[in-house]
């Protein structure tokens, strides 16, 4: 008798979309590709701003480790003319299955509420959908729900509707280490992208000017080790906030915090490989008048402590001020500029090298 053929277990394939800060799509895709290699391929409308669409093969739990994206969603297409058809048995079951696959990735208590985000989310159809879904999944509808369900027309203009279910109760960019939040804190996924843009190496002497609540310091170490990681700020409360976040991240041993003015650093000349800074934009933090004095002083002091060829990655909303200074700078060469779009703001990330 022939041996029974054991069939290979089927590896699931997921249609996904990563939401990213506009301008950082390329960096996010590189992270996806280096992390998942041939388990991932670009899908359909990937060239879109602020999103990367892809097909993923494997355990979706691993997608929750992504560092440069804001959030990841499962995507499902429904060949229906109107969202009302989602209430039909076949499509409703498909939507429930998609939700169940997401909830499988977290402990049951992680989800208590849900939100449906769609054009016309107050319409009677959406209200019914909310009611029927709430009853089935046992969650309460809420404005800021843990389970986020987005319904939309396909972005490539094709027929039908799509549901996108966020894979985590909070966006991935909302880090668990952020136990102390300060106004003006940098988005953690953007900070991570800045760490990547600094071409990091384990031998880096790394300096974060104006570290505030510690976002750039923590995200640099989350990328990987360095010879030293030091953050400076002149504000005691900011430093205490950074200390709490660094402790929550489990990095208290590796990251050093120093109180001081970054225009007069207690750092040896030509001793630093990588400098990063989230400069005051002059709206939420600082003022334009202060920045006119502060920015040139920061560039000069950073140039003093930088080794020849050192990288300086900074983010600012003071585009004209910075670009005028860089044009005349005998010390810094601008290698790359990325316009980032996030939450209605459009700051730029500058990658500079020490001439
Ligand atoms: C935009 S915030 C940095 C926010 C930080 N990236 C975060 O995620 O919390 C700018 C920081 O610069 C600090 N700062 C402003 N001028 C400074 C100076 N001359 N020396 C040192 N720190 C300064 C402020 O105290 C503030 O914490």
mmCIF file of C-alpha atoms and ligand atoms in Angstrom:
data_model
loop_
_atom_site.group_PDB
_atom_site.id
_atom_site.type_symbol
_atom_site.label_atom_id
_atom_site.label_comp_id
_atom_site.label_asym_id
_atom_site.label_seq_id
_atom_site.Cartn_x
_atom_site.Cartn_y
_atom_site.Cartn_z
ATOM 1 C CA UNK A 1 0.000 0.000 0.000
ATOM 2 C CA UNK A 2 1.432 3.441 -0.843
ATOM 3 C CA UNK A 3 2.398 5.687 2.068
ATOM 4 C CA UNK A 4 -0.203 8.458 2.652
ATOM 5 C CA UNK A 5 1.120 11.793 1.345
ATOM 6 C CA UNK A 6 1.363 14.336 4.127
ATOM 7 C CA UNK A 7 0.387 17.687 2.711
ATOM 8 C CA UNK A 8 2.422 20.748 3.758
ATOM 9 C CA UNK A 9 0.548 22.914 6.274
ATOM 10 C CA UNK A 10 -0.696 25.977 4.437
ATOM 11 C CA UNK A 11 1.154 29.174 5.356
ATOM 12 C CA UNK A 12 -1.302 32.045 5.579
ATOM 13 C CA UNK A 13 -0.881 35.072 3.327
ATOM 14 C CA UNK A 14 -2.157 38.451 4.518
ATOM 15 C CA UNK A 15 -3.003 41.592 2.555
ATOM 16 C CA UNK A 16 -1.661 44.438 4.685
ATOM 17 C CA UNK A 17 -1.162 48.168 4.731
ATOM 18 C CA UNK A 18 1.341 50.074 6.846
ATOM 19 C CA UNK A 19 0.448 53.650 7.709
ATOM 20 C CA UNK A 20 3.614 55.762 7.721
ATOM 21 C CA UNK A 21 4.538 59.408 8.125
ATOM 22 C CA UNK A 22 4.494 60.998 4.673
ATOM 23 C CA UNK A 23 8.029 61.112 3.297
ATOM 24 C CA UNK A 24 9.175 58.014 5.192
ATOM 25 C CA UNK A 25 7.551 55.418 2.876
ATOM 26 C CA UNK A 26 10.958 54.346 1.498
ATOM 27 C CA UNK A 27 12.474 53.886 4.941
ATOM 28 C CA UNK A 28 9.432 51.884 6.092
ATOM 29 C CA UNK A 29 9.604 49.653 3.027
ATOM 30 C CA UNK A 30 13.328 49.047 3.629
ATOM 31 C CA UNK A 31 12.544 47.986 7.202
ATOM 32 C CA UNK A 32 9.820 45.624 5.966
ATOM 33 C CA UNK A 33 12.108 44.137 3.337
ATOM 34 C CA UNK A 34 15.162 43.698 5.593
ATOM 35 C CA UNK A 35 13.004 42.208 8.359
ATOM 36 C CA UNK A 36 10.889 39.832 6.260
ATOM 37 C CA UNK A 37 12.855 39.390 3.013
ATOM 38 C CA UNK A 38 10.994 37.019 0.669
ATOM 39 C CA UNK A 39 8.026 36.713 3.038
ATOM 40 C CA UNK A 40 6.913 40.085 1.840
ATOM 41 C CA UNK A 41 6.045 41.661 -1.496
ATOM 42 C CA UNK A 42 4.727 45.052 -2.479
ATOM 43 C CA UNK A 43 1.089 45.044 -3.494
ATOM 44 C CA UNK A 44 -1.095 47.231 -5.705
ATOM 45 C CA UNK A 45 -1.109 50.832 -4.627
ATOM 46 C CA UNK A 46 2.194 50.952 -2.793
ATOM 47 C CA UNK A 47 3.349 54.186 -4.397
ATOM 48 C CA UNK A 48 0.768 56.112 -2.378
ATOM 49 C CA UNK A 49 1.801 58.779 0.085
ATOM 50 C CA UNK A 50 1.821 57.879 3.794
ATOM 51 C CA UNK A 51 1.063 54.191 3.150
ATOM 52 C CA UNK A 52 2.847 51.022 2.097
ATOM 53 C CA UNK A 53 0.679 48.200 0.795
ATOM 54 C CA UNK A 54 2.110 44.679 0.938
ATOM 55 C CA UNK A 55 1.369 40.955 1.000
ATOM 56 C CA UNK A 56 2.862 39.125 3.975
ATOM 57 C CA UNK A 57 3.359 35.389 4.409
ATOM 58 C CA UNK A 58 3.830 34.087 7.942
ATOM 59 C CA UNK A 59 2.803 34.765 11.511
ATOM 60 C CA UNK A 60 1.374 38.332 11.643
ATOM 61 C CA UNK A 61 2.559 38.672 15.247
ATOM 62 C CA UNK A 62 5.990 39.614 13.839
ATOM 63 C CA UNK A 63 4.501 42.657 12.116
ATOM 64 C CA UNK A 64 3.969 44.193 15.560
ATOM 65 C CA UNK A 65 7.740 44.664 15.929
ATOM 66 C CA UNK A 66 7.998 47.195 13.099
ATOM 67 C CA UNK A 67 9.633 50.415 14.287
ATOM 68 C CA UNK A 68 9.389 52.995 11.491
ATOM 69 C CA UNK A 69 5.652 52.650 10.748
ATOM 70 C CA UNK A 70 2.770 54.323 12.557
ATOM 71 C CA UNK A 71 0.426 51.305 12.418
ATOM 72 C CA UNK A 72 -0.238 48.131 10.411
ATOM 73 C CA UNK A 73 -3.649 46.956 9.151
ATOM 74 C CA UNK A 74 -5.098 43.793 7.630
ATOM 75 C CA UNK A 75 -6.924 44.712 4.439
ATOM 76 C CA UNK A 76 -9.861 42.918 2.879
ATOM 77 C CA UNK A 77 -11.686 43.757 -0.307
ATOM 78 C CA UNK A 78 -15.465 43.285 -0.712
ATOM 79 C CA UNK A 79 -17.041 43.310 -4.182
ATOM 80 C CA UNK A 80 -20.003 45.354 -2.984
ATOM 81 C CA UNK A 81 -21.506 48.616 -4.250
ATOM 82 C CA UNK A 82 -22.324 50.072 -0.818
ATOM 83 C CA UNK A 83 -21.267 49.425 2.828
ATOM 84 C CA UNK A 84 -24.858 48.299 3.532
ATOM 85 C CA UNK A 85 -23.969 44.981 1.838
ATOM 86 C CA UNK A 86 -21.490 44.332 4.675
ATOM 87 C CA UNK A 87 -24.557 43.456 6.763
ATOM 88 C CA UNK A 88 -25.241 40.509 4.447
ATOM 89 C CA UNK A 89 -24.342 37.127 5.944
ATOM 90 C CA UNK A 90 -21.322 36.270 3.765
ATOM 91 C CA UNK A 91 -19.555 39.637 4.041
ATOM 92 C CA UNK A 92 -20.403 40.120 7.703
ATOM 93 C CA UNK A 93 -18.823 36.743 8.473
ATOM 94 C CA UNK A 94 -15.718 37.713 6.491
ATOM 95 C CA UNK A 95 -15.443 40.963 8.475
ATOM 96 C CA UNK A 96 -15.832 39.052 11.767
ATOM 97 C CA UNK A 97 -13.115 36.594 10.702
ATOM 98 C CA UNK A 98 -10.776 39.497 9.906
ATOM 99 C CA UNK A 99 -11.469 41.007 13.353
ATOM 100 C CA UNK A 100 -10.923 37.641 15.053
ATOM 101 C CA UNK A 101 -7.534 37.255 13.317
ATOM 102 C CA UNK A 102 -6.467 40.646 14.713
ATOM 103 C CA UNK A 103 -7.736 39.947 18.234
ATOM 104 C CA UNK A 104 -5.834 36.654 18.261
ATOM 105 C CA UNK A 105 -2.610 38.685 18.327
ATOM 106 C CA UNK A 106 -3.227 40.186 21.787
ATOM 107 C CA UNK A 107 -4.584 39.048 25.147
ATOM 108 C CA UNK A 108 -8.418 39.174 25.282
ATOM 109 C CA UNK A 109 -8.412 42.082 27.768
ATOM 110 C CA UNK A 110 -6.400 44.285 25.356
ATOM 111 C CA UNK A 111 -9.637 45.151 23.525
ATOM 112 C CA UNK A 112 -12.630 46.704 25.278
ATOM 113 C CA UNK A 113 -13.887 49.249 22.732
ATOM 114 C CA UNK A 114 -14.027 49.675 18.971
ATOM 115 C CA UNK A 115 -14.317 52.473 16.412
ATOM 116 C CA UNK A 116 -15.577 52.418 12.853
ATOM 117 C CA UNK A 117 -13.877 55.108 10.817
ATOM 118 C CA UNK A 118 -15.609 55.727 7.493
ATOM 119 C CA UNK A 119 -17.050 58.532 5.434
ATOM 120 C CA UNK A 120 -20.591 59.007 6.752
ATOM 121 C CA UNK A 121 -19.882 57.124 9.980
ATOM 122 C CA UNK A 122 -23.041 58.664 11.508
ATOM 123 C CA UNK A 123 -25.337 57.347 8.751
ATOM 124 C CA UNK A 124 -28.076 54.869 9.645
ATOM 125 C CA UNK A 125 -26.229 52.048 7.833
ATOM 126 C CA UNK A 126 -23.057 52.657 9.833
ATOM 127 C CA UNK A 127 -25.075 52.859 13.042
ATOM 128 C CA UNK A 128 -26.600 49.450 12.288
ATOM 129 C CA UNK A 129 -23.226 48.011 11.402
ATOM 130 C CA UNK A 130 -21.831 49.351 14.677
ATOM 131 C CA UNK A 131 -24.721 47.820 16.642
ATOM 132 C CA UNK A 132 -24.505 44.427 14.979
ATOM 133 C CA UNK A 133 -20.719 44.295 15.208
ATOM 134 C CA UNK A 134 -20.741 45.403 18.855
ATOM 135 C CA UNK A 135 -23.181 42.634 19.746
ATOM 136 C CA UNK A 136 -21.101 39.983 17.968
ATOM 137 C CA UNK A 137 -17.613 40.971 19.104
ATOM 138 C CA UNK A 138 -18.619 41.980 22.643
ATOM 139 C CA UNK A 139 -16.946 45.423 22.510
ATOM 140 C CA UNK A 140 -18.422 48.868 23.119
ATOM 141 C CA UNK A 141 -18.421 51.454 20.342
ATOM 142 C CA UNK A 142 -16.244 54.448 21.259
ATOM 143 C CA UNK A 143 -14.664 57.474 19.547
ATOM 144 C CA UNK A 144 -11.118 56.314 20.383
ATOM 145 C CA UNK A 145 -11.691 52.565 20.291
ATOM 146 C CA UNK A 146 -8.992 49.967 20.917
ATOM 147 C CA UNK A 147 -10.081 48.048 17.827
ATOM 148 C CA UNK A 148 -9.911 50.364 14.831
ATOM 149 C CA UNK A 149 -11.967 49.381 11.776
ATOM 150 C CA UNK A 150 -11.592 51.598 8.703
ATOM 151 C CA UNK A 151 -13.990 51.262 5.785
ATOM 152 C CA UNK A 152 -13.223 52.962 2.492
ATOM 153 C CA UNK A 153 -13.388 52.714 -1.273
ATOM 154 C CA UNK A 154 -10.266 51.062 -2.767
ATOM 155 C CA UNK A 155 -7.621 53.770 -3.133
ATOM 156 C CA UNK A 156 -6.727 52.642 -6.680
ATOM 157 C CA UNK A 157 -10.224 53.690 -7.792
ATOM 158 C CA UNK A 158 -11.452 50.133 -8.415
ATOM 159 C CA UNK A 159 -14.953 48.900 -7.581
ATOM 160 C CA UNK A 160 -16.102 47.759 -4.163
ATOM 161 C CA UNK A 161 -15.169 48.566 -0.574
ATOM 162 C CA UNK A 162 -12.261 47.721 1.719
ATOM 163 C CA UNK A 163 -12.040 47.060 5.432
ATOM 164 C CA UNK A 164 -8.789 47.771 7.233
ATOM 165 C CA UNK A 165 -8.384 46.478 10.786
ATOM 166 C CA UNK A 166 -5.474 47.851 12.848
ATOM 167 C CA UNK A 167 -3.324 45.018 14.199
ATOM 168 C CA UNK A 168 -2.755 46.598 17.627
ATOM 169 C CA UNK A 169 -4.943 48.343 20.224
ATOM 170 C CA UNK A 170 -2.735 51.442 19.923
ATOM 171 C CA UNK A 171 -0.682 52.631 16.933
ATOM 172 C CA UNK A 172 2.734 50.957 16.912
ATOM 173 C CA UNK A 173 4.316 54.423 17.116
ATOM 174 C CA UNK A 174 2.702 54.834 20.575
ATOM 175 C CA UNK A 175 5.458 53.067 22.453
ATOM 176 C CA UNK A 176 4.978 51.222 25.737
ATOM 177 C CA UNK A 177 8.102 52.945 27.103
ATOM 178 C CA UNK A 178 6.447 56.388 26.940
ATOM 179 C CA UNK A 179 5.379 56.633 30.561
ATOM 180 C CA UNK A 180 6.130 60.379 30.630
ATOM 181 C CA UNK A 181 4.708 62.456 27.814
ATOM 182 C CA UNK A 182 5.752 66.058 27.162
ATOM 183 C CA UNK A 183 4.219 68.520 24.779
ATOM 184 C CA UNK A 184 6.385 68.655 21.651
ATOM 185 C CA UNK A 185 7.708 65.098 22.070
ATOM 186 C CA UNK A 186 8.810 63.598 18.775
ATOM 187 C CA UNK A 187 6.820 60.792 17.161
ATOM 188 C CA UNK A 188 8.728 57.596 18.007
ATOM 189 C CA UNK A 189 8.537 56.072 14.514
ATOM 190 C CA UNK A 190 9.935 59.310 13.036
ATOM 191 C CA UNK A 191 12.692 59.242 15.682
ATOM 192 C CA UNK A 192 13.472 55.665 14.695
ATOM 193 C CA UNK A 193 13.707 56.684 11.045
ATOM 194 C CA UNK A 194 16.169 59.432 12.076
ATOM 195 C CA UNK A 195 18.289 56.799 13.827
ATOM 196 C CA UNK A 196 18.305 54.777 10.588
ATOM 197 C CA UNK A 197 19.198 57.884 8.554
ATOM 198 C CA UNK A 198 22.235 58.468 10.787
ATOM 199 C CA UNK A 199 23.781 55.296 9.250
ATOM 200 C CA UNK A 200 24.209 53.838 12.735
ATOM 201 C CA UNK A 201 27.030 51.555 13.810
ATOM 202 C CA UNK A 202 27.821 49.811 17.071
ATOM 203 C CA UNK A 203 31.005 51.951 17.356
ATOM 204 C CA UNK A 204 29.138 55.274 17.327
ATOM 205 C CA UNK A 205 29.771 57.922 19.920
ATOM 206 C CA UNK A 206 26.190 59.231 19.777
ATOM 207 C CA UNK A 207 25.037 62.609 21.064
ATOM 208 C CA UNK A 208 21.448 63.870 21.233
ATOM 209 C CA UNK A 209 21.232 67.654 21.601
ATOM 210 C CA UNK A 210 18.056 68.913 23.339
ATOM 211 C CA UNK A 211 16.892 65.408 24.154
ATOM 212 C CA UNK A 212 13.613 66.462 25.843
ATOM 213 C CA UNK A 213 11.715 63.340 26.932
ATOM 214 C CA UNK A 214 14.355 61.018 25.424
ATOM 215 C CA UNK A 215 12.631 59.790 22.249
ATOM 216 C CA UNK A 216 15.702 59.939 19.966
ATOM 217 C CA UNK A 217 17.938 58.338 22.611
ATOM 218 C CA UNK A 218 15.604 55.402 23.194
ATOM 219 C CA UNK A 219 14.893 54.823 19.505
ATOM 220 C CA UNK A 220 18.616 54.866 18.711
ATOM 221 C CA UNK A 221 19.275 52.151 21.268
ATOM 222 C CA UNK A 222 16.194 50.233 20.084
ATOM 223 C CA UNK A 223 17.950 50.136 16.694
ATOM 224 C CA UNK A 224 21.064 48.597 18.306
ATOM 225 C CA UNK A 225 24.075 49.249 20.545
ATOM 226 C CA UNK A 226 26.627 52.059 20.323
ATOM 227 C CA UNK A 227 29.944 52.928 21.978
ATOM 228 C CA UNK A 228 28.133 55.617 24.014
ATOM 229 C CA UNK A 229 24.739 57.326 23.965
ATOM 230 C CA UNK A 230 24.380 60.701 25.703
ATOM 231 C CA UNK A 231 21.533 63.214 25.773
ATOM 232 C CA UNK A 232 21.762 66.906 26.755
ATOM 233 C CA UNK A 233 18.971 69.244 27.764
ATOM 234 C CA UNK A 234 18.939 72.365 29.923
ATOM 235 C CA UNK A 235 15.497 71.691 31.342
ATOM 236 C CA UNK A 236 15.397 69.648 34.564
ATOM 237 C CA UNK A 237 11.777 68.535 34.062
ATOM 238 C CA UNK A 238 12.519 67.318 30.547
ATOM 239 C CA UNK A 239 15.483 65.340 31.853
ATOM 240 C CA UNK A 240 13.383 63.772 34.608
ATOM 241 C CA UNK A 241 10.802 62.802 31.990
ATOM 242 C CA UNK A 242 13.558 61.283 29.821
ATOM 243 C CA UNK A 243 14.877 59.394 32.847
ATOM 244 C CA UNK A 244 11.460 57.809 33.439
ATOM 245 C CA UNK A 245 11.026 56.825 29.798
ATOM 246 C CA UNK A 246 14.550 55.420 29.573
ATOM 247 C CA UNK A 247 13.936 53.377 32.717
ATOM 248 C CA UNK A 248 10.639 52.053 31.289
ATOM 249 C CA UNK A 249 12.486 51.059 28.112
ATOM 250 C CA UNK A 250 15.032 49.176 30.246
ATOM 251 C CA UNK A 251 17.951 51.321 28.987
ATOM 252 C CA UNK A 252 19.067 53.129 32.188
ATOM 253 C CA UNK A 253 22.477 51.454 32.100
ATOM 254 C CA UNK A 254 23.332 52.419 28.521
ATOM 255 C CA UNK A 255 21.938 55.956 28.121
ATOM 256 C CA UNK A 256 23.478 58.896 29.990
ATOM 257 C CA UNK A 257 21.656 62.181 30.537
ATOM 258 C CA UNK A 258 23.425 65.512 31.127
ATOM 259 C CA UNK A 259 22.034 68.886 32.134
ATOM 260 C CA UNK A 260 23.507 71.742 30.126
ATOM 261 C CA UNK A 261 23.222 74.297 27.378
ATOM 262 C CA UNK A 262 23.878 72.711 24.001
ATOM 263 C CA UNK A 263 25.555 75.874 22.729
ATOM 264 C CA UNK A 264 28.334 75.308 25.273
ATOM 265 C CA UNK A 265 28.829 71.568 25.707
ATOM 266 C CA UNK A 266 31.094 69.826 28.144
ATOM 267 C CA UNK A 267 32.237 67.543 25.305
ATOM 268 C CA UNK A 268 35.721 67.262 23.771
ATOM 269 C CA UNK A 269 36.330 68.698 20.295
ATOM 270 C CA UNK A 270 36.178 66.207 17.377
ATOM 271 C CA UNK A 271 34.952 63.349 19.593
ATOM 272 C CA UNK A 272 31.427 62.513 18.303
ATOM 273 C CA UNK A 273 30.394 60.286 15.350
ATOM 274 C CA UNK A 274 26.655 60.993 15.254
ATOM 275 C CA UNK A 275 24.652 63.975 16.493
ATOM 276 C CA UNK A 276 20.861 64.099 16.400
ATOM 277 C CA UNK A 277 18.473 66.854 17.396
ATOM 278 C CA UNK A 278 14.791 67.646 17.384
ATOM 279 C CA UNK A 279 15.192 71.428 17.362
ATOM 280 C CA UNK A 280 12.509 73.710 18.824
ATOM 281 C CA UNK A 281 10.135 74.460 15.927
ATOM 282 C CA UNK A 282 9.273 77.834 17.468
ATOM 283 C CA UNK A 283 5.550 77.136 17.856
ATOM 284 C CA UNK A 284 4.863 74.561 20.608
ATOM 285 C CA UNK A 285 8.434 74.729 21.938
ATOM 286 C CA UNK A 286 10.541 77.923 21.883
ATOM 287 C CA UNK A 287 9.938 80.953 19.648
ATOM 288 C CA UNK A 288 11.189 82.081 16.246
ATOM 289 C CA UNK A 289 13.070 84.984 17.851
ATOM 290 C CA UNK A 290 14.902 82.570 20.177
ATOM 291 C CA UNK A 291 15.620 80.244 17.243
ATOM 292 C CA UNK A 292 17.330 82.988 15.226
ATOM 293 C CA UNK A 293 19.974 83.051 17.970
ATOM 294 C CA UNK A 294 19.836 79.369 18.920
ATOM 295 C CA UNK A 295 20.159 77.639 15.512
ATOM 296 C CA UNK A 296 23.532 79.100 14.396
ATOM 297 C CA UNK A 297 24.967 78.504 17.873
ATOM 298 C CA UNK A 298 23.827 74.859 17.791
ATOM 299 C CA UNK A 299 25.334 74.273 14.327
ATOM 300 C CA UNK A 300 28.648 75.806 15.447
ATOM 301 C CA UNK A 301 28.866 73.855 18.702
ATOM 302 C CA UNK A 302 27.838 70.607 16.975
ATOM 303 C CA UNK A 303 30.595 71.239 14.401
ATOM 304 C CA UNK A 304 33.138 71.701 17.200
ATOM 305 C CA UNK A 305 32.393 68.341 18.856
ATOM 306 C CA UNK A 306 31.873 66.395 15.579
ATOM 307 C CA UNK A 307 34.634 64.195 14.173
ATOM 308 C CA UNK A 308 35.481 64.938 10.527
ATOM 309 C CA UNK A 309 32.838 63.123 8.443
ATOM 310 C CA UNK A 310 30.425 62.879 11.397
ATOM 311 C CA UNK A 311 26.704 62.796 10.645
ATOM 312 C CA UNK A 312 24.215 65.277 12.091
ATOM 313 C CA UNK A 313 20.544 64.305 11.640
ATOM 314 C CA UNK A 314 18.071 66.948 12.730
ATOM 315 C CA UNK A 315 14.396 67.700 12.388
ATOM 316 C CA UNK A 316 12.896 71.166 12.329
ATOM 317 C CA UNK A 317 9.926 73.195 11.144
ATOM 318 C CA UNK A 318 12.146 76.318 10.773
ATOM 319 C CA UNK A 319 12.933 75.524 7.131
ATOM 320 C CA UNK A 320 13.999 78.995 5.901
ATOM 321 C CA UNK A 321 16.117 79.730 8.935
ATOM 322 C CA UNK A 322 17.970 76.420 8.745
ATOM 323 C CA UNK A 323 18.415 76.417 4.959
ATOM 324 C CA UNK A 324 19.857 79.960 5.002
ATOM 325 C CA UNK A 325 22.323 78.887 7.682
ATOM 326 C CA UNK A 326 23.306 75.702 5.818
ATOM 327 C CA UNK A 327 23.845 77.572 2.571
ATOM 328 C CA UNK A 328 26.539 79.639 4.231
ATOM 329 C CA UNK A 329 27.882 76.948 6.535
ATOM 330 C CA UNK A 330 31.598 76.223 6.151
ATOM 331 C CA UNK A 331 31.134 73.236 8.485
ATOM 332 C CA UNK A 332 28.062 71.265 7.427
ATOM 333 C CA UNK A 333 27.140 69.751 4.075
ATOM 334 C CA UNK A 334 23.503 68.797 3.497
ATOM 335 C CA UNK A 335 23.320 65.218 2.108
ATOM 336 C CA UNK A 336 19.588 64.554 2.202
ATOM 337 C CA UNK A 337 16.394 66.427 3.048
ATOM 338 C CA UNK A 338 13.086 64.669 3.697
ATOM 339 C CA UNK A 339 9.803 66.539 4.008
ATOM 340 C CA UNK A 340 7.798 64.674 6.630
ATOM 341 C CA UNK A 341 4.018 64.929 6.912
ATOM 342 C CA UNK A 342 2.437 64.001 10.201
ATOM 343 C CA UNK A 343 -0.572 65.301 12.123
ATOM 344 C CA UNK A 344 -0.920 68.369 9.894
ATOM 345 C CA UNK A 345 2.723 69.462 10.381
ATOM 346 C CA UNK A 346 5.395 69.371 7.677
ATOM 347 C CA UNK A 347 8.817 69.550 9.297
ATOM 348 C CA UNK A 348 11.945 68.399 7.456
ATOM 349 C CA UNK A 349 14.642 65.956 8.386
ATOM 350 C CA UNK A 350 18.150 67.056 7.348
ATOM 351 C CA UNK A 351 21.032 64.613 7.093
ATOM 352 C CA UNK A 352 24.259 66.627 7.332
ATOM 353 C CA UNK A 353 27.895 65.596 7.289
ATOM 354 C CA UNK A 354 30.798 67.456 8.864
ATOM 355 C CA UNK A 355 32.894 68.918 6.077
HETATM 356 C C1 LIG B 1 11.436 70.007 20.654
HETATM 357 S S1 LIG B 1 11.997 69.676 22.263
HETATM 358 C C2 LIG B 1 12.699 68.112 22.109
HETATM 359 C C3 LIG B 1 11.667 67.035 22.249
HETATM 360 C C4 LIG B 1 12.243 65.655 22.268
HETATM 361 N N1 LIG B 1 12.721 65.235 20.973
HETATM 362 C C5 LIG B 1 11.215 64.671 22.778
HETATM 363 O O1 LIG B 1 10.838 63.740 22.044
HETATM 364 O O2 LIG B 1 10.728 64.875 23.895
HETATM 365 C C6 LIG B 1 13.345 70.746 22.393
HETATM 366 C C7 LIG B 1 14.119 70.656 23.691
HETATM 367 O O3 LIG B 1 15.227 71.569 23.591
HETATM 368 C C8 LIG B 1 15.556 72.005 24.885
HETATM 369 N N2 LIG B 1 16.411 73.201 24.707
HETATM 370 C C9 LIG B 1 16.080 74.353 24.087
HETATM 371 N N3 LIG B 1 17.157 75.177 24.063
HETATM 372 C C10 LIG B 1 18.173 74.514 24.644
HETATM 373 C C11 LIG B 1 19.546 74.823 24.901
HETATM 374 N N4 LIG B 1 20.075 75.990 24.526
HETATM 375 N N5 LIG B 1 20.307 73.898 25.529
HETATM 376 C C12 LIG B 1 19.778 72.705 25.917
HETATM 377 N N6 LIG B 1 18.494 72.361 25.703
HETATM 378 C C13 LIG B 1 17.702 73.253 25.072
HETATM 379 C C14 LIG B 1 14.229 72.216 25.550
HETATM 380 O O4 LIG B 1 14.354 72.161 26.952
HETATM 381 C C15 LIG B 1 13.399 71.054 24.970
HETATM 382 O O5 LIG B 1 13.401 69.960 25.855
#
